[in-house]
């Protein structure tokens, strides 16, 4: 990501400001003004340049603050979803960890939400239900969202599928992972 001062519009403004300072200095010298008059003119232009630079720094700071705020809200939403999903898993008593009996298809986007088909295989000798906690992550491994999908009454030796859907719209490339799976 380019920093605000690396953007073409800011670079052009700096170039224009530099040209203005040089032109003012040349104009002042070309009119045979006294050295103190030239210095005063340059100081005035320099003061204007400092004001423009201060405004650019303020704009850059505002943009950084806004980006941090958006990032904090996204992190907060993921933390809230994760806590809610974990509570659903924790409410299941006597469950068996069966993460290896769960497969995920490739994630897709439907109506802005990230979805993934979850398939469980019941290797028990009786009908069981499953709770699968699916994490949605970005390519850097940062948690974006978490959901729990429940598959009820899966017959012994059979498989069953359901679709997990993110709680909110997710952008960019999204990866999914089974963080927990319980058979009960």
PDB file of C-alpha atoms in Angstrom:
ATOM      1  CA  UNK A   1       0.000   0.000   0.000  1.00  0.00           C
ATOM      2  CA  UNK A   2       1.365   3.391  -0.917  1.00  0.00           C
ATOM      3  CA  UNK A   3       1.710   5.908   1.869  1.00  0.00           C
ATOM      4  CA  UNK A   4      -0.309   9.140   1.403  1.00  0.00           C
ATOM      5  CA  UNK A   5       2.827  11.115   0.510  1.00  0.00           C
ATOM      6  CA  UNK A   6       3.731   8.515  -2.160  1.00  0.00           C
ATOM      7  CA  UNK A   7       0.497   8.976  -4.089  1.00  0.00           C
ATOM      8  CA  UNK A   8       0.711  10.798  -7.455  1.00  0.00           C
ATOM      9  CA  UNK A   9      -1.581  13.642  -6.329  1.00  0.00           C
ATOM     10  CA  UNK A  10       0.580  14.405  -3.288  1.00  0.00           C
ATOM     11  CA  UNK A  11       3.797  14.104  -5.318  1.00  0.00           C
ATOM     12  CA  UNK A  12       2.377  16.531  -7.888  1.00  0.00           C
ATOM     13  CA  UNK A  13       1.448  18.990  -5.131  1.00  0.00           C
ATOM     14  CA  UNK A  14       4.977  18.836  -3.703  1.00  0.00           C
ATOM     15  CA  UNK A  15       6.461  19.388  -7.175  1.00  0.00           C
ATOM     16  CA  UNK A  16       4.155  22.379  -7.786  1.00  0.00           C
ATOM     17  CA  UNK A  17       5.036  23.842  -4.396  1.00  0.00           C
ATOM     18  CA  UNK A  18       8.761  23.480  -5.087  1.00  0.00           C
ATOM     19  CA  UNK A  19       8.345  25.194  -8.465  1.00  0.00           C
ATOM     20  CA  UNK A  20       6.432  28.038  -6.790  1.00  0.00           C
ATOM     21  CA  UNK A  21       9.194  28.578  -4.199  1.00  0.00           C
ATOM     22  CA  UNK A  22      11.864  28.625  -6.914  1.00  0.00           C
ATOM     23  CA  UNK A  23       9.826  30.980  -9.131  1.00  0.00           C
ATOM     24  CA  UNK A  24       9.280  33.384  -6.230  1.00  0.00           C
ATOM     25  CA  UNK A  25      12.987  33.432  -5.484  1.00  0.00           C
ATOM     26  CA  UNK A  26      13.911  33.993  -9.126  1.00  0.00           C
ATOM     27  CA  UNK A  27      11.252  36.703  -9.560  1.00  0.00           C
ATOM     28  CA  UNK A  28      12.438  38.496  -6.454  1.00  0.00           C
ATOM     29  CA  UNK A  29      16.050  38.449  -7.625  1.00  0.00           C
ATOM     30  CA  UNK A  30      15.079  39.450 -11.189  1.00  0.00           C
ATOM     31  CA  UNK A  31      13.426  42.640  -9.941  1.00  0.00           C
ATOM     32  CA  UNK A  32      16.683  43.734  -8.267  1.00  0.00           C
ATOM     33  CA  UNK A  33      15.019  43.737  -4.873  1.00  0.00           C
ATOM     34  CA  UNK A  34      17.136  44.043  -1.786  1.00  0.00           C
ATOM     35  CA  UNK A  35      18.421  40.835  -0.166  1.00  0.00           C
ATOM     36  CA  UNK A  36      16.107  41.391   2.807  1.00  0.00           C
ATOM     37  CA  UNK A  37      13.100  41.714   0.454  1.00  0.00           C
ATOM     38  CA  UNK A  38      14.065  38.519  -1.352  1.00  0.00           C
ATOM     39  CA  UNK A  39      14.523  36.743   1.995  1.00  0.00           C
ATOM     40  CA  UNK A  40      11.119  38.005   3.148  1.00  0.00           C
ATOM     41  CA  UNK A  41       9.471  36.733  -0.040  1.00  0.00           C
ATOM     42  CA  UNK A  42      11.116  33.330   0.299  1.00  0.00           C
ATOM     43  CA  UNK A  43      10.113  33.133   3.991  1.00  0.00           C
ATOM     44  CA  UNK A  44       6.514  33.870   2.993  1.00  0.00           C
ATOM     45  CA  UNK A  45       6.534  31.143   0.354  1.00  0.00           C
ATOM     46  CA  UNK A  46       8.251  28.741   2.791  1.00  0.00           C
ATOM     47  CA  UNK A  47       5.561  29.472   5.370  1.00  0.00           C
ATOM     48  CA  UNK A  48       2.911  28.582   2.794  1.00  0.00           C
ATOM     49  CA  UNK A  49       4.800  25.384   1.953  1.00  0.00           C
ATOM     50  CA  UNK A  50       4.911  24.437   5.629  1.00  0.00           C
ATOM     51  CA  UNK A  51       1.158  24.994   5.854  1.00  0.00           C
ATOM     52  CA  UNK A  52       0.539  22.744   2.845  1.00  0.00           C
ATOM     53  CA  UNK A  53       2.844  20.063   4.301  1.00  0.00           C
ATOM     54  CA  UNK A  54       1.029  20.267   7.637  1.00  0.00           C
ATOM     55  CA  UNK A  55      -2.316  19.818   5.871  1.00  0.00           C
ATOM     56  CA  UNK A  56      -0.978  16.793   3.960  1.00  0.00           C
ATOM     57  CA  UNK A  57       0.329  15.262   7.207  1.00  0.00           C
ATOM     58  CA  UNK A  58      -3.054  15.859   8.853  1.00  0.00           C
ATOM     59  CA  UNK A  59      -4.850  14.181   5.942  1.00  0.00           C
ATOM     60  CA  UNK A  60      -2.451  11.229   6.088  1.00  0.00           C
ATOM     61  CA  UNK A  61      -3.012  10.910   9.836  1.00  0.00           C
ATOM     62  CA  UNK A  62      -6.791  10.998   9.335  1.00  0.00           C
ATOM     63  CA  UNK A  63      -6.594   8.286   6.685  1.00  0.00           C
ATOM     64  CA  UNK A  64      -4.439   6.108   8.937  1.00  0.00           C
ATOM     65  CA  UNK A  65      -6.847   6.631  11.828  1.00  0.00           C
ATOM     66  CA  UNK A  66      -9.828   5.681   9.670  1.00  0.00           C
ATOM     67  CA  UNK A  67      -8.055   2.534   8.443  1.00  0.00           C
ATOM     68  CA  UNK A  68      -7.188   1.561  12.016  1.00  0.00           C
ATOM     69  CA  UNK A  69     -10.814   2.090  13.052  1.00  0.00           C
ATOM     70  CA  UNK A  70     -12.082  -0.178  10.268  1.00  0.00           C
ATOM     71  CA  UNK A  71      -9.488  -2.792  11.197  1.00  0.00           C
ATOM     72  CA  UNK A  72     -10.470  -2.607  14.872  1.00  0.00           C
ATOM     73  CA  UNK A  73     -14.168  -3.029  14.022  1.00  0.00           C
ATOM     74  CA  UNK A  74     -13.397  -6.071  11.848  1.00  0.00           C
ATOM     75  CA  UNK A  75     -11.225  -7.569  14.592  1.00  0.00           C
ATOM     76  CA  UNK A  76     -13.960  -6.894  17.150  1.00  0.00           C
ATOM     77  CA  UNK A  77     -16.595  -8.549  14.953  1.00  0.00           C
ATOM     78  CA  UNK A  78     -14.384 -11.618  14.484  1.00  0.00           C
ATOM     79  CA  UNK A  79     -13.719 -11.828  18.228  1.00  0.00           C
ATOM     80  CA  UNK A  80     -17.437 -11.554  18.994  1.00  0.00           C
ATOM     81  CA  UNK A  81     -18.321 -14.251  16.435  1.00  0.00           C
ATOM     82  CA  UNK A  82     -15.562 -16.472  17.793  1.00  0.00           C
ATOM     83  CA  UNK A  83     -16.807 -16.111  21.380  1.00  0.00           C
ATOM     84  CA  UNK A  84     -20.379 -16.870  20.312  1.00  0.00           C
ATOM     85  CA  UNK A  85     -19.300 -19.933  18.323  1.00  0.00           C
ATOM     86  CA  UNK A  86     -17.128 -21.188  21.175  1.00  0.00           C
ATOM     87  CA  UNK A  87     -20.074 -20.910  23.579  1.00  0.00           C
ATOM     88  CA  UNK A  88     -22.147 -23.127  21.258  1.00  0.00           C
ATOM     89  CA  UNK A  89     -19.362 -25.715  21.246  1.00  0.00           C
ATOM     90  CA  UNK A  90     -18.862 -25.475  25.027  1.00  0.00           C
ATOM     91  CA  UNK A  91     -22.592 -26.039  25.619  1.00  0.00           C
ATOM     92  CA  UNK A  92     -22.295 -29.540  24.134  1.00  0.00           C
ATOM     93  CA  UNK A  93     -21.665 -32.047  26.927  1.00  0.00           C
ATOM     94  CA  UNK A  94     -20.063 -35.418  26.335  1.00  0.00           C
ATOM     95  CA  UNK A  95     -19.023 -34.742  22.742  1.00  0.00           C
ATOM     96  CA  UNK A  96     -16.184 -36.578  21.027  1.00  0.00           C
ATOM     97  CA  UNK A  97     -13.559 -34.672  19.032  1.00  0.00           C
ATOM     98  CA  UNK A  98     -13.966 -35.820  15.414  1.00  0.00           C
ATOM     99  CA  UNK A  99     -12.151 -33.150  13.444  1.00  0.00           C
ATOM    100  CA  UNK A 100     -10.704 -35.854  11.182  1.00  0.00           C
ATOM    101  CA  UNK A 101     -14.239 -36.931  10.178  1.00  0.00           C
ATOM    102  CA  UNK A 102     -15.015 -33.505   8.664  1.00  0.00           C
ATOM    103  CA  UNK A 103     -14.177 -32.216   5.195  1.00  0.00           C
ATOM    104  CA  UNK A 104     -14.684 -28.753   3.758  1.00  0.00           C
ATOM    105  CA  UNK A 105     -15.258 -27.877   0.121  1.00  0.00           C
ATOM    106  CA  UNK A 106     -13.676 -24.783  -1.386  1.00  0.00           C
ATOM    107  CA  UNK A 107     -15.224 -21.566  -0.036  1.00  0.00           C
ATOM    108  CA  UNK A 108     -17.499 -19.534  -2.311  1.00  0.00           C
ATOM    109  CA  UNK A 109     -19.168 -16.137  -2.123  1.00  0.00           C
ATOM    110  CA  UNK A 110     -22.986 -16.016  -2.204  1.00  0.00           C
ATOM    111  CA  UNK A 111     -24.762 -12.675  -1.724  1.00  0.00           C
ATOM    112  CA  UNK A 112     -21.559 -11.200  -0.276  1.00  0.00           C
ATOM    113  CA  UNK A 113     -21.205 -13.900   2.376  1.00  0.00           C
ATOM    114  CA  UNK A 114     -18.524 -16.552   2.340  1.00  0.00           C
ATOM    115  CA  UNK A 115     -20.010 -20.055   2.291  1.00  0.00           C
ATOM    116  CA  UNK A 116     -18.457 -23.482   2.521  1.00  0.00           C
ATOM    117  CA  UNK A 117     -19.993 -26.935   2.275  1.00  0.00           C
ATOM    118  CA  UNK A 118     -19.237 -29.031   5.372  1.00  0.00           C
ATOM    119  CA  UNK A 119     -19.430 -32.825   5.178  1.00  0.00           C
ATOM    120  CA  UNK A 120     -19.289 -35.084   8.223  1.00  0.00           C
ATOM    121  CA  UNK A 121     -18.894 -38.858   8.293  1.00  0.00           C
ATOM    122  CA  UNK A 122     -20.405 -40.705  11.219  1.00  0.00           C
ATOM    123  CA  UNK A 123     -17.949 -43.467  12.125  1.00  0.00           C
ATOM    124  CA  UNK A 124     -19.904 -44.394  15.278  1.00  0.00           C
ATOM    125  CA  UNK A 125     -22.194 -47.410  15.472  1.00  0.00           C
ATOM    126  CA  UNK A 126     -25.329 -45.345  16.117  1.00  0.00           C
ATOM    127  CA  UNK A 127     -27.007 -42.169  14.841  1.00  0.00           C
ATOM    128  CA  UNK A 128     -25.172 -39.052  16.031  1.00  0.00           C
ATOM    129  CA  UNK A 129     -25.248 -35.273  15.646  1.00  0.00           C
ATOM    130  CA  UNK A 130     -22.298 -33.030  14.881  1.00  0.00           C
ATOM    131  CA  UNK A 131     -21.275 -29.460  15.672  1.00  0.00           C
ATOM    132  CA  UNK A 132     -18.523 -28.099  13.432  1.00  0.00           C
ATOM    133  CA  UNK A 133     -16.777 -24.796  14.158  1.00  0.00           C
ATOM    134  CA  UNK A 134     -15.543 -23.244  10.901  1.00  0.00           C
ATOM    135  CA  UNK A 135     -13.013 -20.385  10.911  1.00  0.00           C
ATOM    136  CA  UNK A 136     -12.822 -17.927   8.016  1.00  0.00           C
ATOM    137  CA  UNK A 137      -9.333 -16.445   7.615  1.00  0.00           C
ATOM    138  CA  UNK A 138      -7.547 -14.116   5.229  1.00  0.00           C
ATOM    139  CA  UNK A 139      -4.429 -15.217   3.333  1.00  0.00           C
ATOM    140  CA  UNK A 140      -2.232 -14.061   6.235  1.00  0.00           C
ATOM    141  CA  UNK A 141      -4.093 -16.322   8.652  1.00  0.00           C
ATOM    142  CA  UNK A 142      -5.966 -13.524  10.430  1.00  0.00           C
ATOM    143  CA  UNK A 143      -9.366 -14.580  11.758  1.00  0.00           C
ATOM    144  CA  UNK A 144     -12.205 -12.847   9.883  1.00  0.00           C
ATOM    145  CA  UNK A 145     -15.222 -14.758  11.182  1.00  0.00           C
ATOM    146  CA  UNK A 146     -16.288 -17.999  12.879  1.00  0.00           C
ATOM    147  CA  UNK A 147     -19.509 -19.993  12.648  1.00  0.00           C
ATOM    148  CA  UNK A 148     -20.832 -23.275  14.000  1.00  0.00           C
ATOM    149  CA  UNK A 149     -22.852 -25.507  11.729  1.00  0.00           C
ATOM    150  CA  UNK A 150     -24.905 -28.325  13.244  1.00  0.00           C
ATOM    151  CA  UNK A 151     -25.724 -31.554  11.419  1.00  0.00           C
ATOM    152  CA  UNK A 152     -28.349 -33.610  13.253  1.00  0.00           C
ATOM    153  CA  UNK A 153     -29.229 -37.275  13.122  1.00  0.00           C
ATOM    154  CA  UNK A 154     -26.460 -38.612  10.890  1.00  0.00           C
ATOM    155  CA  UNK A 155     -27.000 -42.405  10.596  1.00  0.00           C
ATOM    156  CA  UNK A 156     -24.168 -44.760  11.597  1.00  0.00           C
ATOM    157  CA  UNK A 157     -21.650 -45.210   8.795  1.00  0.00           C
ATOM    158  CA  UNK A 158     -23.242 -42.428   6.715  1.00  0.00           C
ATOM    159  CA  UNK A 159     -22.244 -38.901   5.666  1.00  0.00           C
ATOM    160  CA  UNK A 160     -24.246 -35.709   5.700  1.00  0.00           C
ATOM    161  CA  UNK A 161     -23.530 -32.204   4.372  1.00  0.00           C
ATOM    162  CA  UNK A 162     -24.582 -28.696   5.312  1.00  0.00           C
ATOM    163  CA  UNK A 163     -23.480 -25.214   4.334  1.00  0.00           C
ATOM    164  CA  UNK A 164     -21.693 -22.876   6.716  1.00  0.00           C
ATOM    165  CA  UNK A 165     -22.132 -19.162   5.960  1.00  0.00           C
ATOM    166  CA  UNK A 166     -20.150 -16.249   7.368  1.00  0.00           C
ATOM    167  CA  UNK A 167     -21.981 -13.865   9.696  1.00  0.00           C
ATOM    168  CA  UNK A 168     -21.060 -10.845   7.569  1.00  0.00           C
ATOM    169  CA  UNK A 169     -19.720  -9.935   4.137  1.00  0.00           C
ATOM    170  CA  UNK A 170     -16.070 -10.885   3.700  1.00  0.00           C
ATOM    171  CA  UNK A 171     -13.812  -9.442   1.023  1.00  0.00           C
ATOM    172  CA  UNK A 172     -10.627 -10.660  -0.577  1.00  0.00           C
ATOM    173  CA  UNK A 173      -9.445 -14.242  -0.681  1.00  0.00           C
ATOM    174  CA  UNK A 174     -10.973 -16.224   2.180  1.00  0.00           C
ATOM    175  CA  UNK A 175      -9.698 -19.545   3.496  1.00  0.00           C
ATOM    176  CA  UNK A 176     -11.675 -21.868   5.743  1.00  0.00           C
ATOM    177  CA  UNK A 177     -10.555 -24.248   8.441  1.00  0.00           C
ATOM    178  CA  UNK A 178     -12.258 -26.653  10.852  1.00  0.00           C
ATOM    179  CA  UNK A 179     -11.126 -25.428  14.242  1.00  0.00           C
ATOM    180  CA  UNK A 180     -13.307 -27.859  16.225  1.00  0.00           C
ATOM    181  CA  UNK A 181     -15.732 -30.685  15.489  1.00  0.00           C
ATOM    182  CA  UNK A 182     -17.770 -32.623  18.015  1.00  0.00           C
ATOM    183  CA  UNK A 183     -19.862 -35.722  17.572  1.00  0.00           C
ATOM    184  CA  UNK A 184     -22.548 -36.183  20.221  1.00  0.00           C
TER     185      UNK A 184
END
